[in-house]
XYZ file of C-alpha atoms in Angstrom:
641
model
C -26.362 6.787 -8.890
C -27.523 5.528 -12.242
C -29.998 2.608 -12.331
C -27.282 0.499 -13.945
C -24.927 1.169 -11.015
C -27.587 0.574 -8.403
C -28.669 -2.710 -9.965
C -25.923 -3.732 -12.396
C -26.770 -6.561 -14.731
C -25.472 -9.650 -13.004
C -24.773 -12.690 -15.152
C -23.754 -15.848 -13.338
C -21.203 -17.680 -15.431
C -21.623 -21.459 -15.025
C -19.409 -24.155 -16.487
C -20.751 -25.588 -19.735
C -19.364 -28.198 -22.046
C -16.990 -29.745 -19.521
C -17.232 -33.429 -18.649
C -18.507 -34.085 -15.177
C -15.832 -34.633 -12.585
C -16.162 -37.982 -10.825
C -17.901 -37.619 -7.451
C -14.994 -39.251 -5.670
C -12.509 -36.605 -6.875
C -14.061 -33.119 -7.070
C -11.866 -30.262 -8.193
C -10.607 -28.028 -5.380
C -8.094 -25.217 -4.911
C -5.905 -24.301 -7.878
C -7.405 -26.979 -10.146
C -10.907 -25.635 -9.600
C -9.767 -22.024 -10.129
C -7.944 -22.976 -13.347
C -11.150 -24.459 -14.748
C -13.164 -21.361 -13.758
C -10.547 -19.098 -15.374
C -10.963 -20.938 -18.681
C -14.699 -20.218 -18.579
C -14.552 -16.682 -17.209
C -15.335 -13.763 -19.551
C -12.743 -11.125 -20.369
C -15.066 -8.511 -18.826
C -15.248 -6.469 -15.584
C -16.999 -8.076 -12.658
C -16.875 -9.482 -9.150
C -15.877 -12.973 -8.060
C -16.620 -14.907 -4.889
C -14.456 -17.740 -3.581
C -16.435 -20.231 -1.500
C -15.204 -22.853 0.944
C -16.804 -25.861 2.613
C -20.589 -25.570 3.117
C -20.715 -22.452 0.949
C -18.711 -20.262 3.351
C -17.683 -17.057 1.562
C -13.906 -16.838 1.819
C -13.200 -13.792 -0.336
C -14.916 -11.244 -2.568
C -12.875 -9.403 -5.177
C -13.326 -7.183 -8.215
C -11.568 -7.354 -11.569
C -11.148 -5.359 -14.736
C -10.993 -8.734 -16.485
C -12.482 -11.691 -14.639
C -10.537 -14.176 -16.814
C -7.114 -12.635 -16.126
C -7.745 -11.990 -12.428
C -9.033 -15.480 -11.666
C -6.167 -17.071 -13.585
C -3.651 -15.286 -11.326
C -4.897 -17.328 -8.363
C -4.241 -20.585 -10.223
C -0.588 -19.759 -11.021
C 0.546 -20.099 -7.403
C 3.843 -18.220 -7.826
C 3.147 -14.789 -6.342
C 0.771 -15.639 -3.523
C 1.313 -14.543 0.028
C 0.830 -17.185 2.675
C -2.654 -15.883 3.382
C -3.703 -16.070 -0.298
C -2.221 -19.566 -0.567
C -4.374 -20.716 2.349
C -7.446 -19.130 0.779
C -6.805 -20.828 -2.587
C -6.332 -24.209 -0.900
C -9.695 -23.844 0.898
C -11.637 -22.849 -2.247
C -14.340 -25.352 -3.250
C -16.457 -23.186 -5.558
C -16.358 -19.849 -7.398
C -19.192 -17.526 -8.404
C -18.514 -14.907 -11.094
C -20.706 -11.823 -11.418
C -20.258 -9.697 -14.543
C -20.857 -5.924 -14.583
C -20.786 -3.313 -17.329
C -17.886 -1.257 -15.965
C -15.049 -1.587 -13.485
C -16.549 1.223 -11.388
C -19.776 -0.748 -10.989
C -17.676 -3.777 -10.046
C -16.024 -1.785 -7.242
C -19.414 -0.701 -5.849
C -20.791 -4.237 -6.058
C -17.670 -5.655 -4.393
C -18.026 -3.253 -1.456
C -21.725 -4.097 -1.127
C -21.046 -7.847 -1.043
C -18.161 -7.521 1.421
C -20.363 -5.541 3.787
C -23.208 -8.069 3.517
C -21.235 -11.348 3.519
C -18.244 -10.434 5.773
C -15.748 -12.803 4.059
C -12.964 -14.216 6.175
C -10.061 -13.061 3.947
C -11.220 -9.534 3.075
C -10.301 -6.308 4.821
C -13.513 -5.723 6.761
C -14.896 -2.490 8.182
C -16.081 -3.040 11.754
C -17.885 -0.829 14.315
C -19.934 0.519 11.400
C -22.537 2.600 13.228
C -25.025 5.011 11.771
C -23.757 8.578 12.133
C -25.859 11.309 13.693
C -27.085 14.121 11.454
C -28.947 17.414 11.713
C -32.367 17.492 10.068
C -34.249 20.638 9.069
C -37.716 19.335 8.327
C -39.791 20.440 5.346
C -43.147 18.901 6.267
C -44.306 21.849 8.387
C -44.975 25.544 7.793
C -42.388 26.371 10.469
C -39.462 23.947 9.879
C -38.150 22.187 12.961
C -34.424 21.590 13.449
C -33.517 18.403 15.253
C -30.948 15.670 15.714
C -31.547 12.618 13.515
C -30.146 9.123 13.186
C -31.298 6.491 10.709
C -33.055 6.372 7.353
C -33.963 9.601 5.526
C -37.700 8.934 5.726
C -38.757 12.414 6.914
C -39.012 15.153 4.253
C -36.290 17.724 4.858
C -32.624 18.662 4.485
C -30.082 16.365 6.166
C -26.640 17.647 7.197
C -23.796 15.428 8.305
C -22.130 13.198 9.099
C -21.268 14.172 12.668
C -18.824 11.758 14.262
C -20.375 12.022 17.719
C -23.505 13.086 19.521
C -21.486 15.812 21.245
C -20.555 17.337 17.875
C -24.234 17.382 16.863
C -25.291 18.943 20.143
C -22.641 21.677 19.899
C -23.709 22.568 16.375
C -27.415 22.518 17.288
C -26.699 24.813 20.209
C -24.963 27.279 17.885
C -27.718 27.096 15.289
C -30.298 27.854 17.966
C -28.373 30.945 19.005
C -27.735 32.100 15.447
C -30.956 31.263 13.599
C -33.571 30.867 16.341
C -35.168 27.795 14.754
C -37.616 25.778 16.813
C -36.662 22.374 18.215
C -40.046 21.463 19.707
C -42.277 18.700 18.324
C -45.286 19.490 16.145
C -47.748 18.653 18.934
C -46.003 21.017 21.367
C -45.866 23.687 18.651
C -49.618 23.352 18.013
C -50.535 23.562 21.686
C -48.548 26.712 22.587
C -50.511 29.792 23.578
C -47.515 31.877 24.624
C -43.778 31.726 23.888
C -41.765 29.136 25.789
C -38.583 29.579 27.813
C -36.354 29.091 24.743
C -37.780 32.300 23.307
C -37.081 34.116 26.559
C -33.402 33.143 26.457
C -33.171 34.027 22.743
C -32.907 30.467 21.413
C -36.167 30.441 19.420
C -38.058 33.059 17.409
C -41.450 31.695 18.595
C -43.288 31.115 15.302
C -45.822 29.080 17.305
C -47.434 32.238 18.715
C -46.839 34.593 15.805
C -43.978 36.556 17.402
C -42.269 36.124 14.033
C -44.126 35.812 10.751
C -43.863 32.572 8.812
C -42.209 34.446 5.930
C -39.476 35.811 8.223
C -39.087 32.405 9.869
C -38.622 30.798 6.445
C -35.862 33.330 5.793
C -34.114 32.172 9.004
C -34.396 28.572 7.802
C -32.825 29.555 4.470
C -29.938 31.242 6.273
C -29.363 28.091 8.329
C -29.398 26.035 5.118
C -26.785 28.313 3.532
C -24.597 28.161 6.629
C -24.706 24.350 6.817
C -23.962 24.120 3.092
C -20.696 26.017 3.520
C -21.773 29.588 2.782
C -20.969 30.779 6.290
C -19.013 33.878 5.140
C -21.930 35.224 3.109
C -24.373 34.598 5.972
C -22.122 36.352 8.479
C -21.568 39.299 6.127
C -25.302 39.696 5.604
C -26.028 39.663 9.345
C -23.177 42.121 9.954
C -24.688 44.562 7.438
C -28.088 44.215 9.107
C -26.436 44.875 12.488
C -24.748 48.069 11.216
C -27.991 49.251 9.648
C -29.894 48.655 12.887
C -27.202 50.606 14.748
C -27.471 53.492 12.255
C -31.245 53.472 12.760
C -30.622 53.619 16.532
C -32.444 50.301 16.971
C -29.860 49.199 19.497
C -31.830 46.242 20.867
C -32.020 44.653 17.400
C -28.357 45.532 16.749
C -27.316 43.776 19.988
C -29.383 40.746 19.064
C -27.757 40.537 15.626
C -24.329 41.012 17.208
C -24.904 37.926 19.394
C -25.914 35.898 16.341
C -22.791 36.974 14.437
C -20.591 36.079 17.420
C -22.119 32.599 17.599
C -21.474 31.961 13.904
C -17.930 33.337 14.057
C -17.176 31.082 17.018
C -18.136 27.988 15.036
C -16.427 29.114 11.839
C -13.186 29.713 13.720
C -13.402 26.503 15.794
C -11.582 24.436 13.162
C -7.854 24.432 13.869
C -7.113 24.196 10.137
C -8.690 26.278 7.378
C -10.034 24.063 4.590
C -11.604 27.087 2.939
C -15.115 25.865 3.569
C -14.663 22.751 1.470
C -16.830 19.696 2.017
C -14.197 17.100 2.822
C -13.608 13.817 4.614
C -10.127 12.911 5.848
C -8.876 9.316 6.279
C -5.498 8.363 7.716
C -4.415 4.762 8.284
C -1.715 3.409 10.571
C -1.049 -0.346 10.551
C 1.309 -2.414 12.631
C 1.618 -6.092 13.451
C -1.524 -7.223 11.664
C -3.712 -4.507 13.227
C -4.797 -1.194 11.761
C -6.571 2.007 12.702
C -8.301 4.296 10.216
C -8.869 7.757 11.664
C -11.696 9.671 9.984
C -12.337 13.424 10.261
C -15.339 15.217 8.739
C -15.280 18.847 7.577
C -18.441 20.613 6.499
C -19.187 24.314 6.103
C -15.659 25.231 7.200
C -16.110 23.364 10.484
C -14.693 20.200 11.965
C -17.748 18.014 12.563
C -15.869 15.451 14.614
C -13.639 12.423 14.141
C -13.839 8.701 14.771
C -11.322 5.856 14.852
C -12.090 2.580 13.069
C -10.269 -0.718 13.522
C -10.933 -2.798 10.394
C -10.115 -6.491 10.253
C -6.895 -6.740 8.241
C -4.126 -9.214 7.523
C -0.491 -8.677 8.447
C 0.394 -8.557 4.742
C -2.088 -5.768 3.855
C -0.407 -2.429 3.198
C -1.919 0.984 3.941
C -3.094 1.555 0.367
C -4.966 -1.765 0.224
C -6.606 -1.047 3.572
C -7.803 2.366 2.375
C -9.067 0.864 -0.910
C -11.255 -1.624 0.921
C -12.262 0.767 3.689
C -13.480 3.601 1.453
C -15.576 1.296 -0.715
C -17.418 -0.102 2.309
C -17.603 3.185 4.222
C -19.559 5.032 1.527
C -22.025 2.231 0.811
C -24.796 3.933 2.795
C -23.412 7.436 3.323
C -23.346 10.584 1.178
C -20.022 11.104 -0.575
C -18.350 14.542 -0.187
C -16.704 16.370 -3.064
C -13.215 15.923 -1.621
C -11.616 12.959 0.172
C -8.125 13.377 1.627
C -6.068 10.244 2.367
C -2.762 9.593 4.096
C -1.432 7.021 1.607
C -1.686 6.437 -2.123
C -4.540 4.152 -3.124
C -3.713 1.218 -5.361
C -6.313 2.339 -7.909
C -7.146 6.001 -7.223
C -8.731 6.649 -10.617
C -11.056 3.673 -10.225
C -12.046 4.775 -6.711
C -12.884 8.280 -7.965
C -14.890 6.814 -10.846
C -16.911 4.578 -8.503
C -17.571 7.278 -5.905
C -18.483 9.816 -8.592
C -20.900 7.255 -10.014
C -22.504 6.859 -6.602
C -22.619 10.606 -5.834
C -23.723 11.501 -9.394
C -21.107 14.292 -9.479
C -17.343 14.602 -9.549
C -15.520 13.326 -6.444
C -11.801 13.914 -5.873
C -9.544 11.613 -3.832
C -6.230 13.311 -3.026
C -3.113 12.613 -1.012
C -1.894 16.163 -0.204
C 1.844 16.775 -0.041
C 1.949 20.270 1.505
C -0.175 23.065 2.920
C -3.239 23.044 5.155
C -4.651 19.850 3.691
C -1.407 17.995 4.377
C -1.437 19.319 7.939
C -4.968 17.996 8.454
C -4.008 14.534 7.170
C -0.844 14.434 9.282
C -2.827 15.344 12.393
C -5.275 12.499 11.644
C -2.347 10.112 11.086
C -0.879 10.996 14.486
C -4.257 10.319 16.077
C -4.516 6.967 14.255
C -1.089 5.935 15.567
C -2.034 6.861 19.141
C -5.463 5.175 18.909
C -3.955 1.910 17.649
C -1.392 1.962 20.472
C -4.158 2.309 23.035
C -6.166 -0.413 21.321
C -3.306 -2.900 21.352
C -2.591 -2.209 25.013
C -6.245 -2.693 25.913
C -6.566 -5.867 23.844
C -3.557 -7.357 25.620
C -5.193 -6.772 28.990
C -8.511 -8.073 27.625
C -6.852 -11.291 26.440
C -5.524 -11.924 29.945
C -9.007 -11.394 31.408
C -10.621 -13.793 28.938
C -7.942 -16.371 29.712
C -8.805 -15.931 33.396
C -12.519 -16.434 32.630
C -11.591 -19.597 30.729
C -9.703 -20.977 33.727
C -12.336 -19.928 36.283
C -15.187 -21.710 34.487
C -13.217 -24.633 33.037
C -13.769 -23.708 29.380
C -11.844 -25.344 26.546
C -10.597 -21.991 25.217
C -10.926 -18.273 26.056
C -14.436 -17.144 25.026
C -14.784 -15.008 21.897
C -18.482 -14.237 22.374
C -19.961 -13.814 25.865
C -23.705 -13.174 26.246
C -25.098 -11.797 29.511
C -28.822 -11.792 30.372
C -30.923 -9.870 32.872
C -34.619 -9.041 33.273
C -36.324 -5.884 34.485
C -39.901 -5.029 35.451
C -41.773 -2.773 37.843
C -44.239 -4.753 39.923
C -44.542 -7.224 37.071
C -45.466 -4.531 34.515
C -43.546 -3.564 31.349
C -41.400 -6.683 31.730
C -38.407 -6.845 29.420
C -35.333 -9.021 29.054
C -31.928 -7.709 28.014
C -28.976 -9.396 26.313
C -25.565 -7.750 26.116
C -22.599 -9.162 24.199
C -18.873 -8.867 24.899
C -15.712 -10.286 23.396
C -11.995 -9.646 22.895
C -12.742 -6.105 21.697
C -15.006 -5.180 24.612
C -18.762 -4.651 24.506
C -20.393 -5.221 21.099
C -23.259 -2.771 21.486
C -24.521 -3.284 17.957
C -25.457 -6.848 18.955
C -27.400 -6.021 22.118
C -31.033 -7.193 22.056
C -34.216 -6.432 24.011
C -36.984 -8.989 24.517
C -40.464 -7.797 25.436
C -41.971 -10.492 27.661
C -45.015 -11.898 25.879
C -46.023 -14.922 27.987
C -49.285 -13.752 29.537
C -49.889 -17.103 31.278
C -46.972 -16.728 33.668
C -47.390 -14.942 36.962
C -46.432 -11.226 36.748
C -42.917 -10.740 38.075
C -41.981 -14.442 37.749
C -38.260 -14.030 37.047
C -37.749 -17.719 36.282
C -40.497 -17.806 33.641
C -39.288 -14.504 32.154
C -35.708 -15.752 31.816
C -36.917 -19.031 30.317
C -38.950 -17.127 27.694
C -35.971 -14.950 26.754
C -33.731 -17.995 26.311
C -36.346 -19.900 24.314
C -36.773 -17.040 21.856
C -33.089 -16.206 21.544
C -31.853 -19.781 21.024
C -34.762 -20.847 18.813
C -33.483 -18.120 16.489
C -29.985 -19.597 16.706
C -31.355 -22.974 15.587
C -33.321 -21.416 12.703
C -30.237 -19.528 11.500
C -27.975 -22.563 11.701
C -28.103 -23.326 7.974
C -27.988 -19.707 6.773
C -24.826 -18.255 5.178
C -22.625 -16.465 7.696
C -23.459 -12.993 6.327
C -27.203 -13.503 6.829
C -27.063 -14.513 10.486
C -28.171 -11.964 13.081
C -26.819 -13.831 16.104
C -23.644 -15.820 16.605
C -23.220 -18.858 18.808
C -21.999 -17.841 22.279
C -18.955 -19.443 23.873
C -20.201 -18.513 27.352
C -23.563 -17.389 28.733
C -23.929 -15.494 32.023
C -27.330 -15.250 33.735
C -28.052 -12.686 36.430
C -29.408 -14.884 39.219
C -28.770 -17.968 41.266
C -29.703 -21.636 41.107
C -33.375 -20.946 40.292
C -32.633 -18.892 37.175
C -29.937 -21.366 36.135
C -32.300 -24.351 36.403
C -34.965 -22.531 34.390
C -32.647 -21.776 31.466
C -30.937 -25.186 31.568
C -34.357 -26.802 31.072
C -34.905 -24.660 27.982
C -31.467 -25.465 26.579
C -32.064 -29.185 27.138
C -35.336 -29.018 25.189
C -33.515 -27.249 22.331
C -30.576 -29.663 22.300
C -28.049 -26.955 23.176
C -26.711 -28.370 26.425
C -23.122 -27.988 25.189
C -23.163 -24.170 25.576
C -21.568 -23.260 28.944
C -24.004 -21.343 31.204
C -23.127 -19.690 34.513
C -25.494 -18.087 37.039
C -24.126 -14.981 38.789
C -25.843 -14.333 42.132
C -25.265 -11.164 44.133
C -23.756 -11.597 47.540
C -25.361 -10.916 50.941
C -26.855 -7.407 51.015
C -26.044 -7.304 47.284
C -22.393 -6.541 48.089
C -20.101 -6.367 45.066
C -17.189 -8.766 45.522
C -19.268 -11.399 47.311
C -20.903 -12.882 44.201
C -21.521 -16.619 43.999
C -21.297 -18.516 40.716
C -23.523 -21.445 39.820
C -22.678 -24.036 37.165
C -24.303 -27.379 36.365
C -22.532 -30.288 38.028
C -20.492 -28.039 40.267
C -20.978 -26.645 43.771
C -21.526 -22.859 44.044
C -18.220 -21.031 44.385
C -16.760 -17.553 44.878
C -13.681 -15.779 43.526
C -11.003 -13.811 45.277
C -12.588 -10.428 46.198
C -9.826 -8.439 44.456
C -9.511 -10.686 41.434
C -9.343 -8.786 38.076
C -11.477 -11.552 36.553
C -14.170 -10.932 39.177
C -14.119 -7.197 38.419
C -14.518 -8.014 34.725
C -17.499 -10.296 35.367
C -19.060 -7.592 37.564
C -18.759 -5.117 34.681
C -20.501 -7.571 32.369
C -23.324 -8.133 34.834
C -23.703 -4.424 35.575
C -23.884 -3.631 31.849
C -26.676 -6.192 31.388
C -28.462 -4.736 34.416
C -28.139 -1.201 33.057
C -29.380 -2.220 29.630
C -32.407 -4.129 30.965
C -33.404 -1.291 33.314
C -33.064 1.198 30.462
C -35.338 -0.902 28.256
C -37.914 -1.138 31.052
C -37.763 2.628 31.617
C -38.298 3.258 27.897
C -41.438 1.113 27.946
C -42.759 2.946 31.014
C -42.053 6.352 29.469
C -43.771 5.322 26.241
C -46.833 4.213 28.196
C -46.941 7.506 30.104
C -46.664 9.655 26.993
C -49.020 7.556 24.880
C -51.712 9.698 23.309
C -55.319 8.480 23.778
C -55.928 9.103 20.070
C -53.637 6.125 19.355
C -56.275 3.809 20.830
C -59.108 4.910 18.537
C -59.591 2.719 15.501
C -59.622 4.693 12.278
C -57.214 7.436 13.386
C -53.870 7.207 11.639
C -50.874 9.557 11.801
C -52.357 12.090 9.357
C -55.716 12.454 11.131
C -53.963 12.484 14.496
C -51.761 15.395 13.351
C -54.803 17.271 12.052
C -56.671 16.847 15.353
C -53.674 17.891 17.472
C -53.016 20.880 15.217
C -56.630 22.023 15.632
C -57.147 21.354 19.338
C -53.605 21.320 20.770
C -53.741 18.094 22.797
C -55.601 14.807 23.215
C -57.373 16.215 26.264
C -58.758 19.122 24.266
C -59.887 16.730 21.526
C -61.858 14.889 24.198
C -63.659 18.111 25.147
C -64.703 18.882 21.570
C -68.261 18.331 20.358
C -69.152 16.110 17.428
C -69.836 19.166 15.271
C -66.445 20.677 16.128
C -64.700 17.399 15.296
C -66.457 17.155 11.931
C -64.916 20.471 10.882
C -61.464 18.876 10.814
C -60.340 17.683 7.390
C -60.662 13.905 7.067
C -62.966 13.459 10.069
C -66.321 12.047 8.947
C -69.524 12.169 10.980
C -69.158 8.508 11.961
C -65.524 8.965 13.046
C -66.365 12.165 14.940
C -69.050 10.261 16.833
C -66.614 7.419 17.576
C -64.044 9.897 18.956
C -66.675 11.599 21.098
C -67.955 8.268 22.419
C -64.415 7.112 23.246
C -63.751 10.084 25.522
C -67.190 10.076 27.110
C -67.429 6.359 27.842
C -70.247 5.680 25.426
C -68.365 3.436 22.966
């Protein structure tokens, strides 16, 4: 992306030269928009419509800000939804850009950050898994990766699921014999591991293969993942025939197995896209709900699919949904050369211009009418239709459950956000609190949170004090975020809070909520029954005697699932802390040893234990280790520091 596209010049157009409106009659709705239209430039840009207290109602782009804004003031062609939005508008902010393509990119960025009420909004936006072939080591490691591209190397993706990544990694191990072990394990090997024995690794760690030959394997893997699978397979087939002619049958058999593995993957796609790099998007909308089915093809392989359920309005058509979806989807993802869609976009040329600007190369967006590409899109459309049907059926059942929760706990309305809390520790050590969140769409895993217990004054294992600390930290953050714009808040306000525990835990958290002035948030304690029997739970609420539900009540089953999910999440967080403590390297505790010196020491000696056995003179031979630091390391391991 060009610097201008990444940071387009933004000029805020403010009213000038107009008489001040009397305070008792501020301009709102169409009158306000008409005034802004008179001041708006006849240039591309992005506009924001703001409601009461600065709430962002809508973000839109325009080829001409003046003409687009004026359309809202005319009031003749508005849908009911747009009419409501115009009536709620109290302020407008206009942002000018150099081109319409830059406006589209900026619009998508703002929608994703601000989450306006009246925009089509991409939800369930999780980071996709990728395959990483690292470049920061003499023998590149191949591994699964998720997150920022902070490690030097080649990244391949996206894969729609962890299973798709694991299948591809398994094939790559069979075909290219690249190592998957960490650098510390690699440095400490003295003989080949089991993966070499089962022909999944070429064992560069012990010199079974030269680094030059290993680099050649890495290049072959790169070519395969970049779509050159036919040339890689042909090359290996020639090597196999040559080995057979030379009567080197063991090598020929080994090459045959590698070719079979690659052919299996190359033929696994049900439709031949001729090794094109392509993403497929099909949308099916019905009754104010929509599903966008995505499928990813790379290197002639189907790398998985995923269904999205964006927030849409009943009046949005399929083209408008795809317009908004694609702009947001590719905000933080690489753009392929080809994008296949199920419906015509409203502005296909503009979308291609914007995506090409972001990718810094030509990007095509096509709606195929026949052939293999059309078959792929139709298959995705069928899946989108089925996924939306399942979603609507599940949401109907979920609505009944939330209505039951509302009635059981005497709430004013069915809860939209339910937070469930549990703590976990082992003998008071590695204490952690967990918060899970659920709502009409099920569990919202992107909003789960872990809280490492920090209060050292409380007695180890004091569940009441631990729960009180978790609530104090979580709801102090809610108070601090109260005045922030909606898009900048990390936590929402819960409609119902469930606490794993009985009257003691409930009293502890109620005291915290009273101190914070948040006594209006409904809180329920969920205590396990005698012998921890499921179905015998007792519920505790302030001002109400403990009560139970019918053992076979669907609402009770739902509440059990919520509690069990919080329990699972808290135990998992505690186990992660224990595992981290077990695997912690003693070098991490020595002041003056950072990641680079740690890697150098482990590469030279193999493990922290071997570093501890080294003499000061041996330590000083390592690059970056001074005499003073060598002495400090020696003293640390020998109890003299």
